[in-house]
mmCIF file of C-alpha atoms (C1' of nucleotides) in Angstrom:
data_model
loop_
_atom_site.group_PDB
_atom_site.id
_atom_site.type_symbol
_atom_site.label_atom_id
_atom_site.label_comp_id
_atom_site.label_asym_id
_atom_site.label_seq_id
_atom_site.Cartn_x
_atom_site.Cartn_y
_atom_site.Cartn_z
ATOM 1 C CA MET A 1 34.580 -46.170 -48.347
ATOM 2 C CA THR A 2 31.506 -44.552 -49.813
ATOM 3 C CA ILE A 3 31.636 -41.031 -51.041
ATOM 4 C CA GLU A 4 29.578 -39.425 -48.327
ATOM 5 C CA PRO A 5 31.886 -39.503 -45.295
ATOM 6 C CA GLU A 6 34.828 -38.698 -47.517
ATOM 7 C CA LEU A 7 32.976 -35.666 -48.760
ATOM 8 C CA CYS A 8 32.156 -34.513 -45.251
ATOM 9 C CA ARG A 9 35.789 -34.613 -44.201
ATOM 10 C CA VAL A 10 36.874 -32.685 -47.249
ATOM 11 C CA GLU A 11 34.199 -30.096 -46.647
ATOM 12 C CA ASP A 12 35.190 -29.761 -43.010
ATOM 13 C CA ALA A 13 38.665 -28.743 -44.038
ATOM 14 C CA LEU A 14 37.387 -26.561 -46.819
ATOM 15 C CA GLY A 15 34.920 -24.853 -44.502
ATOM 16 C CA ILE A 16 37.717 -23.702 -42.242
ATOM 17 C CA LEU A 17 39.782 -22.256 -45.042
ATOM 18 C CA VAL A 18 36.935 -20.543 -46.818
ATOM 19 C CA GLY A 19 36.343 -16.926 -46.113
ATOM 20 C CA LYS A 20 37.655 -14.013 -48.038
ATOM 21 C CA TRP A 21 40.378 -13.230 -45.498
ATOM 22 C CA LYS A 22 41.109 -16.496 -43.766
ATOM 23 C CA PRO A 23 43.970 -17.684 -45.934
ATOM 24 C CA ILE A 24 45.910 -14.480 -45.565
ATOM 25 C CA ILE A 25 45.305 -14.326 -41.832
ATOM 26 C CA LEU A 26 46.556 -17.872 -41.462
ATOM 27 C CA LEU A 27 49.588 -17.270 -43.642
ATOM 28 C CA LEU A 28 50.483 -14.127 -41.705
ATOM 29 C CA LEU A 29 50.197 -15.860 -38.373
ATOM 30 C CA LEU A 30 52.056 -18.941 -39.552
ATOM 31 C CA LYS A 31 54.827 -16.840 -40.997
ATOM 32 C CA ASN A 32 55.269 -14.144 -38.396
ATOM 33 C CA GLY A 33 53.946 -15.732 -35.241
ATOM 34 C CA THR A 34 51.902 -13.961 -32.598
ATOM 35 C CA GLN A 35 50.439 -10.669 -33.691
ATOM 36 C CA ARG A 36 48.128 -8.025 -32.347
ATOM 37 C CA PHE A 37 44.818 -7.180 -33.905
ATOM 38 C CA SER A 38 46.154 -3.835 -35.090
ATOM 39 C CA GLU A 39 49.214 -5.431 -36.674
ATOM 40 C CA LEU A 40 47.052 -7.730 -38.716
ATOM 41 C CA LYS A 41 44.839 -4.824 -39.661
ATOM 42 C CA ARG A 42 47.875 -2.846 -40.756
ATOM 43 C CA LYS A 43 49.158 -5.687 -42.905
ATOM 44 C CA VAL A 44 45.783 -6.193 -44.567
ATOM 45 C CA PRO A 45 44.464 -2.659 -44.859
ATOM 46 C CA GLU A 46 41.601 -3.538 -47.213
ATOM 47 C CA ILE A 47 39.847 -5.581 -44.574
ATOM 48 C CA THR A 48 37.327 -3.846 -42.346
ATOM 49 C CA GLN A 49 37.551 -4.231 -38.586
ATOM 50 C CA LYS A 50 34.269 -6.036 -38.566
ATOM 51 C CA MET A 51 35.482 -8.589 -41.075
ATOM 52 C CA LEU A 52 38.812 -9.053 -39.351
ATOM 53 C CA THR A 53 37.049 -9.653 -36.068
ATOM 54 C CA LYS A 54 34.621 -12.052 -37.642
ATOM 55 C CA GLN A 55 37.194 -14.159 -39.419
ATOM 56 C CA LEU A 56 39.399 -14.278 -36.335
ATOM 57 C CA ARG A 57 36.457 -15.402 -34.228
ATOM 58 C CA GLU A 58 35.577 -18.146 -36.642
ATOM 59 C CA LEU A 59 39.144 -19.421 -36.662
ATOM 60 C CA GLU A 60 39.207 -19.232 -32.894
ATOM 61 C CA ASP A 61 35.963 -21.191 -32.626
ATOM 62 C CA GLU A 62 37.635 -24.004 -34.536
ATOM 63 C CA ASP A 63 40.723 -23.883 -32.294
ATOM 64 C CA ILE A 64 42.878 -22.893 -35.224
ATOM 65 C CA ILE A 65 44.036 -19.697 -33.576
ATOM 66 C CA GLU A 66 44.290 -18.509 -29.997
ATOM 67 C CA ARG A 67 43.202 -15.135 -28.666
ATOM 68 C CA VAL A 68 44.859 -13.620 -25.625
ATOM 69 C CA VAL A 69 43.457 -10.465 -24.100
ATOM 70 C CA TYR A 70 45.641 -8.280 -21.921
ATOM 71 C CA PRO A 71 43.636 -6.253 -19.402
ATOM 72 C CA GLN A 72 44.996 -2.887 -20.403
ATOM 73 C CA VAL A 73 43.789 0.358 -21.738
ATOM 74 C CA PRO A 74 43.993 0.828 -24.616
ATOM 75 C CA PRO A 75 43.273 -2.843 -25.143
ATOM 76 C CA LYS A 76 45.850 -5.324 -26.328
ATOM 77 C CA VAL A 77 44.810 -8.574 -27.909
ATOM 78 C CA GLU A 78 47.208 -11.055 -29.398
ATOM 79 C CA TYR A 79 46.472 -13.766 -31.904
ATOM 80 C CA SER A 80 48.528 -16.822 -32.656
ATOM 81 C CA ILE A 81 48.219 -20.158 -34.413
ATOM 82 C CA THR A 82 47.534 -23.065 -32.096
ATOM 83 C CA GLU A 83 49.480 -26.298 -32.310
ATOM 84 C CA TYR A 84 46.361 -27.765 -33.781
ATOM 85 C CA GLY A 85 46.125 -24.958 -36.286
ATOM 86 C CA LYS A 86 49.618 -25.703 -37.468
ATOM 87 C CA SER A 87 48.324 -29.013 -38.755
ATOM 88 C CA LEU A 88 46.700 -27.051 -41.562
ATOM 89 C CA GLU A 89 50.092 -26.256 -43.008
ATOM 90 C CA PRO A 90 50.296 -29.320 -45.269
ATOM 91 C CA ILE A 91 47.024 -28.333 -46.861
ATOM 92 C CA LEU A 92 48.135 -24.777 -47.405
ATOM 93 C CA ALA A 93 51.443 -26.040 -48.756
ATOM 94 C CA ALA A 94 49.704 -28.425 -51.145
ATOM 95 C CA MET A 95 47.494 -25.581 -52.328
ATOM 96 C CA HIS A 96 50.416 -23.279 -52.770
ATOM 97 C CA GLU A 97 52.291 -25.840 -54.794
ATOM 98 C CA TRP A 98 49.279 -26.632 -56.914
ATOM 99 C CA GLY A 99 48.480 -22.970 -57.389
ATOM 100 C CA THR A 100 51.966 -22.333 -58.676
ATOM 101 C CA LYS A 101 51.594 -25.028 -61.300
ATOM 102 C CA HIS A 102 48.143 -23.769 -62.130
ATOM 103 C CA THR A 103 49.484 -20.304 -62.847
ATOM 104 C CA LEU A 104 51.909 -21.801 -65.349
ATOM 105 C CA HIS A 105 49.164 -23.903 -66.844
ATOM 106 C CA LYS A 106 46.985 -20.857 -67.409
ATOM 107 C CA GLN A 107 49.848 -18.948 -68.994
ATOM 108 C CA GLN A 108 50.536 -21.779 -71.416
ATOM 109 C CA LYS A 109 46.885 -21.902 -72.308
ATOM 110 C CA LEU A 110 46.836 -18.202 -73.090
ATOM 111 C CA GLU A 111 49.945 -18.524 -75.244
ATOM 112 C CA GLN A 112 48.394 -21.392 -77.185
ATOM 113 C CA GLU A 113 45.229 -19.428 -77.806
ATOM 114 C CA SER A 114 47.128 -16.436 -79.122
ATOM 115 C CA MET A 115 48.901 -18.519 -81.774
ATOM 116 C CA MET B 1 59.200 -14.919 -50.503
ATOM 117 C CA THR B 2 56.756 -12.258 -49.427
ATOM 118 C CA ILE B 3 53.273 -13.209 -48.434
ATOM 119 C CA GLU B 4 51.463 -11.819 -51.455
ATOM 120 C CA PRO B 5 52.372 -14.248 -54.239
ATOM 121 C CA GLU B 6 52.089 -17.121 -51.812
ATOM 122 C CA LEU B 7 48.606 -15.982 -50.963
ATOM 123 C CA CYS B 8 47.598 -15.721 -54.596
ATOM 124 C CA ARG B 9 48.658 -19.280 -55.295
ATOM 125 C CA VAL B 10 46.758 -20.578 -52.290
ATOM 126 C CA GLU B 11 43.674 -18.674 -53.312
ATOM 127 C CA ASP B 12 43.911 -19.984 -56.861
ATOM 128 C CA ALA B 13 43.655 -23.522 -55.576
ATOM 129 C CA LEU B 14 40.991 -22.617 -53.079
ATOM 130 C CA GLY B 15 38.964 -20.808 -55.699
ATOM 131 C CA ILE B 16 38.719 -23.923 -57.790
ATOM 132 C CA LEU B 17 37.541 -26.094 -54.948
ATOM 133 C CA VAL B 18 35.050 -23.622 -53.543
ATOM 134 C CA GLY B 19 31.466 -23.947 -54.564
ATOM 135 C CA LYS B 20 28.741 -25.790 -52.808
ATOM 136 C CA TRP B 21 28.873 -28.763 -55.165
ATOM 137 C CA LYS B 22 32.377 -28.798 -56.541
ATOM 138 C CA PRO B 23 33.978 -31.146 -54.047
ATOM 139 C CA ILE B 24 31.350 -33.808 -54.506
ATOM 140 C CA ILE B 25 31.430 -33.497 -58.276
ATOM 141 C CA LEU B 26 35.198 -33.902 -58.260
ATOM 142 C CA LEU B 27 35.091 -36.836 -55.880
ATOM 143 C CA LEU B 28 32.444 -38.558 -57.960
ATOM 144 C CA LEU B 29 34.380 -38.101 -61.171
ATOM 145 C CA LEU B 30 37.680 -39.100 -59.590
ATOM 146 C CA LYS B 31 36.147 -42.197 -58.080
ATOM 147 C CA ASN B 32 33.879 -43.430 -60.831
ATOM 148 C CA GLY B 33 35.428 -41.985 -63.961
ATOM 149 C CA THR B 34 33.518 -40.578 -66.895
ATOM 150 C CA GLN B 35 29.885 -39.879 -66.205
ATOM 151 C CA ARG B 36 26.929 -38.359 -67.957
ATOM 152 C CA PHE B 37 25.179 -35.244 -66.783
ATOM 153 C CA SER B 38 22.163 -37.236 -65.748
ATOM 154 C CA GLU B 39 24.237 -39.719 -63.772
ATOM 155 C CA LEU B 40 25.757 -36.934 -61.739
ATOM 156 C CA LYS B 41 22.337 -35.426 -61.248
ATOM 157 C CA ARG B 42 21.016 -38.766 -60.049
ATOM 158 C CA LYS B 43 23.843 -39.194 -57.558
ATOM 159 C CA VAL B 44 23.390 -35.703 -56.187
ATOM 160 C CA PRO B 45 19.635 -35.232 -56.321
ATOM 161 C CA GLU B 46 19.598 -32.098 -54.151
ATOM 162 C CA ILE B 47 21.417 -30.078 -56.763
ATOM 163 C CA THR B 48 19.375 -28.209 -59.342
ATOM 164 C CA GLN B 49 20.196 -28.579 -63.005
ATOM 165 C CA LYS B 50 21.188 -24.977 -63.165
ATOM 166 C CA MET B 51 23.709 -25.367 -60.368
ATOM 167 C CA LEU B 52 25.073 -28.617 -61.748
ATOM 168 C CA THR B 53 25.580 -26.985 -65.123
ATOM 169 C CA LYS B 54 27.188 -23.960 -63.546
ATOM 170 C CA GLN B 55 29.644 -25.849 -61.394
ATOM 171 C CA LEU B 56 30.566 -28.143 -64.256
ATOM 172 C CA ARG B 57 31.190 -25.164 -66.517
ATOM 173 C CA GLU B 58 33.409 -23.511 -63.959
ATOM 174 C CA LEU B 59 35.458 -26.666 -63.534
ATOM 175 C CA GLU B 60 35.658 -27.011 -67.294
ATOM 176 C CA ASP B 61 36.840 -23.421 -67.663
ATOM 177 C CA GLU B 62 39.769 -24.257 -65.419
ATOM 178 C CA ASP B 63 40.578 -27.417 -67.393
ATOM 179 C CA ILE B 64 39.818 -29.566 -64.376
ATOM 180 C CA ILE B 65 37.155 -31.540 -66.173
ATOM 181 C CA GLU B 66 36.408 -32.283 -69.792
ATOM 182 C CA ARG B 67 33.034 -32.138 -71.477
ATOM 183 C CA VAL B 68 32.244 -34.291 -74.478
ATOM 184 C CA VAL B 69 29.022 -33.783 -76.380
ATOM 185 C CA TYR B 70 27.617 -36.572 -78.536
ATOM 186 C CA PRO B 71 25.466 -35.267 -81.372
ATOM 187 C CA GLN B 72 22.396 -37.306 -80.519
ATOM 188 C CA VAL B 73 18.847 -36.829 -79.555
ATOM 189 C CA PRO B 74 18.156 -36.953 -76.714
ATOM 190 C CA PRO B 75 21.498 -35.350 -75.969
ATOM 191 C CA LYS B 76 24.378 -37.168 -74.366
ATOM 192 C CA VAL B 77 27.143 -35.303 -72.619
ATOM 193 C CA GLU B 78 29.935 -36.944 -70.721
ATOM 194 C CA TYR B 79 32.139 -35.407 -68.093
ATOM 195 C CA SER B 80 35.507 -36.644 -66.911
ATOM 196 C CA ILE B 81 38.481 -35.435 -64.937
ATOM 197 C CA THR B 82 41.366 -34.245 -67.059
ATOM 198 C CA GLU B 83 44.917 -35.358 -66.405
ATOM 199 C CA TYR B 84 45.485 -31.904 -65.118
ATOM 200 C CA GLY B 85 42.469 -32.135 -62.849
ATOM 201 C CA LYS B 86 43.885 -35.281 -61.324
ATOM 202 C CA SER B 87 46.670 -33.169 -59.903
ATOM 203 C CA LEU B 88 44.124 -31.845 -57.424
ATOM 204 C CA GLU B 89 44.007 -35.226 -55.737
ATOM 205 C CA PRO B 90 46.809 -34.548 -53.244
ATOM 206 C CA ILE B 91 44.946 -31.485 -52.030
ATOM 207 C CA LEU B 92 41.711 -33.393 -51.661
ATOM 208 C CA ALA B 93 43.578 -36.174 -49.917
ATOM 209 C CA ALA B 94 45.251 -33.734 -47.534
ATOM 210 C CA MET B 95 41.878 -32.207 -46.769
ATOM 211 C CA HIS B 96 40.292 -35.545 -46.222
ATOM 212 C CA GLU B 97 43.033 -36.585 -43.855
ATOM 213 C CA TRP B 98 42.894 -33.324 -41.977
ATOM 214 C CA GLY B 99 39.111 -33.402 -41.827
ATOM 215 C CA THR B 100 39.188 -36.829 -40.279
ATOM 216 C CA LYS B 101 41.465 -35.628 -37.509
ATOM 217 C CA HIS B 102 39.374 -32.524 -37.110
ATOM 218 C CA THR B 103 36.263 -34.593 -36.505
ATOM 219 C CA LEU B 104 38.064 -36.389 -33.675
ATOM 220 C CA HIS B 105 39.321 -33.108 -32.297
ATOM 221 C CA LYS B 106 35.812 -31.686 -32.160
ATOM 222 C CA GLN B 107 34.491 -34.813 -30.445
ATOM 223 C CA GLN B 108 37.177 -34.598 -27.779
ATOM 224 C CA LYS B 109 36.378 -30.959 -27.223
ATOM 225 C CA LEU B 110 32.708 -31.755 -26.704
ATOM 226 C CA GLU B 111 33.558 -34.524 -24.239
ATOM 227 C CA GLN B 112 35.786 -32.175 -22.252
ATOM 228 C CA GLU B 113 33.095 -29.533 -22.089
ATOM 229 C CA SER B 114 30.527 -31.975 -20.799
ATOM 230 C CA MET B 115 32.713 -32.998 -17.834
ATOM 231 C "C1'" DC C 1 40.788 19.513 -20.791
ATOM 232 C "C1'" DC C 2 41.634 17.645 -25.412
ATOM 233 C "C1'" DT C 3 43.290 14.132 -28.195
ATOM 234 C "C1'" DA C 4 45.068 9.797 -29.592
ATOM 235 C "C1'" DT C 5 45.061 4.931 -29.024
ATOM 236 C "C1'" DT C 6 43.012 -0.022 -29.307
ATOM 237 C "C1'" DA C 7 39.871 -3.569 -30.149
ATOM 238 C "C1'" DG C 8 36.162 -3.937 -30.836
ATOM 239 C "C1'" DT C 9 30.110 -3.281 -31.848
ATOM 240 C "C1'" DA C 10 26.014 -1.706 -34.198
ATOM 241 C "C1'" DT C 11 23.474 -0.582 -38.132
ATOM 242 C "C1'" DC C 12 22.567 -0.502 -42.704
ATOM 243 C "C1'" DA C 13 23.567 -1.354 -47.629
ATOM 244 C "C1'" DT C 14 25.407 -4.039 -51.374
ATOM 245 C "C1'" DT C 15 27.138 -8.073 -53.714
ATOM 246 C "C1'" DT C 16 27.421 -12.812 -54.603
ATOM 247 C "C1'" DA C 17 25.894 -17.500 -54.228
ATOM 248 C "C1'" DG C 18 22.439 -20.473 -54.489
ATOM 249 C "C1'" DG C 19 17.578 -22.151 -55.279
ATOM 250 C "C1'" DA C 20 12.696 -22.816 -57.463
ATOM 251 C "C1'" DT C 21 10.282 -23.239 -61.329
ATOM 252 C "C1'" DA C 22 9.118 -23.306 -65.957
ATOM 253 C "C1'" DC C 23 10.617 -23.838 -70.557
ATOM 254 C "C1'" DT C 24 13.101 -25.830 -74.936
ATOM 255 C "C1'" DA C 25 14.435 -29.228 -79.014
ATOM 256 C "C1'" DT C 26 14.075 -33.581 -81.161
ATOM 257 C "C1'" DA C 27 13.888 -38.313 -81.750
ATOM 258 C "C1'" DC C 28 11.934 -42.540 -80.181
ATOM 259 C "C1'" DT C 29 8.230 -45.393 -78.368
ATOM 260 C "C1'" DA C 30 3.581 -46.873 -77.059
ATOM 261 C "C1'" DT D 1 -0.546 -38.689 -81.484
ATOM 262 C "C1'" DA D 2 0.730 -38.139 -76.901
ATOM 263 C "C1'" DG D 3 4.398 -39.045 -73.713
ATOM 264 C "C1'" DT D 4 9.327 -39.761 -72.379
ATOM 265 C "C1'" DA D 5 14.048 -38.873 -72.242
ATOM 266 C "C1'" DT D 6 18.335 -35.567 -72.037
ATOM 267 C "C1'" DA D 7 20.940 -31.573 -71.252
ATOM 268 C "C1'" DG D 8 20.416 -27.843 -70.837
ATOM 269 C "C1'" DT D 9 18.327 -22.024 -70.521
ATOM 270 C "C1'" DA D 10 15.677 -18.220 -68.736
ATOM 271 C "C1'" DT D 11 13.582 -15.744 -65.157
ATOM 272 C "C1'" DC D 12 12.771 -14.557 -60.750
ATOM 273 C "C1'" DC D 13 13.676 -14.882 -55.819
ATOM 274 C "C1'" DT D 14 16.048 -15.705 -51.238
ATOM 275 C "C1'" DA D 15 19.872 -16.136 -48.254
ATOM 276 C "C1'" DA D 16 24.522 -15.536 -47.034
ATOM 277 C "C1'" DA D 17 28.769 -13.047 -47.273
ATOM 278 C "C1'" DT D 18 30.926 -8.879 -47.352
ATOM 279 C "C1'" DG D 19 31.394 -3.812 -46.985
ATOM 280 C "C1'" DA D 20 30.827 1.248 -45.312
ATOM 281 C "C1'" DT D 21 30.348 4.025 -41.709
ATOM 282 C "C1'" DA D 22 29.758 5.596 -37.255
ATOM 283 C "C1'" DC D 23 30.182 4.634 -32.493
ATOM 284 C "C1'" DT D 24 32.264 3.102 -27.724
ATOM 285 C "C1'" DA D 25 35.350 2.778 -23.210
ATOM 286 C "C1'" DA D 26 39.189 4.096 -20.585
ATOM 287 C "C1'" DT D 27 43.613 5.763 -19.972
ATOM 288 C "C1'" DA D 28 48.017 8.199 -21.041
ATOM 289 C "C1'" DG D 29 50.255 12.247 -22.725
ATOM 290 C "C1'" DG D 30 50.502 17.089 -23.963
#
DNA sequence: CCTATTAGTATCATTTAGGATACTATACTA
DNA sequence: TAGTATAGTATCCTAAATGATACTAATAGG
């Protein structure tokens, strides 16, 4: 296996996770299931509507999440992780595990430096 | 476990992998071991020296790679993955695996749409 | 009739990432 | 003595991501 195709596959996965708000959106949906636009907005107040919409659309375009519009007024739109999207969980789990170790690693480094 | 610390850990890992050239640099070093600056440059000709330097420095700052300078002229600097950096491999592997499936998924989607 | 509600868009501004190009030091070689 | 090689810096510029703010439609409730 040369490096090139391997790189592409890695970057495919990375491309889907990258975006200032995508990880938290995915974690929220994975954890709490189907949620309305306004619920997500409420749980991540720092995000602007424009950004929330944009990140949701991008995830939807990749079939990671599903968008269901109810024909009501005021509008109701629900988002949920697709079965396919759930396949990202091992990656997120691996990152979470690594990140936890990394936090320790950084702390130890700081302690060393201060001695 | 609330979402916040979980998110931070995920973003720590993500932050280290994100950067236009970081994945390929890591894959090259993981695959081929210690390499000089110029070797990396040769294998990734599209990258500018400035960017290569920058990405290498960022990886070094996180202890993912190690930089060894030989006091020679012309200069010789070797880069290698640290033991700690090797712990990123499961993440890269998970991404690679996922990306491979994702490529298939996209192909199937295209075929469906063209029917 | 006025107001709140929801899930957005539209427009503009700012920030961050990335790129192009030129420059450097110093020893070795032709 | 001019040219080459290496691992960078410095400066300027462009493009992409993100943010702030204001706006919309249509209905229900007071």
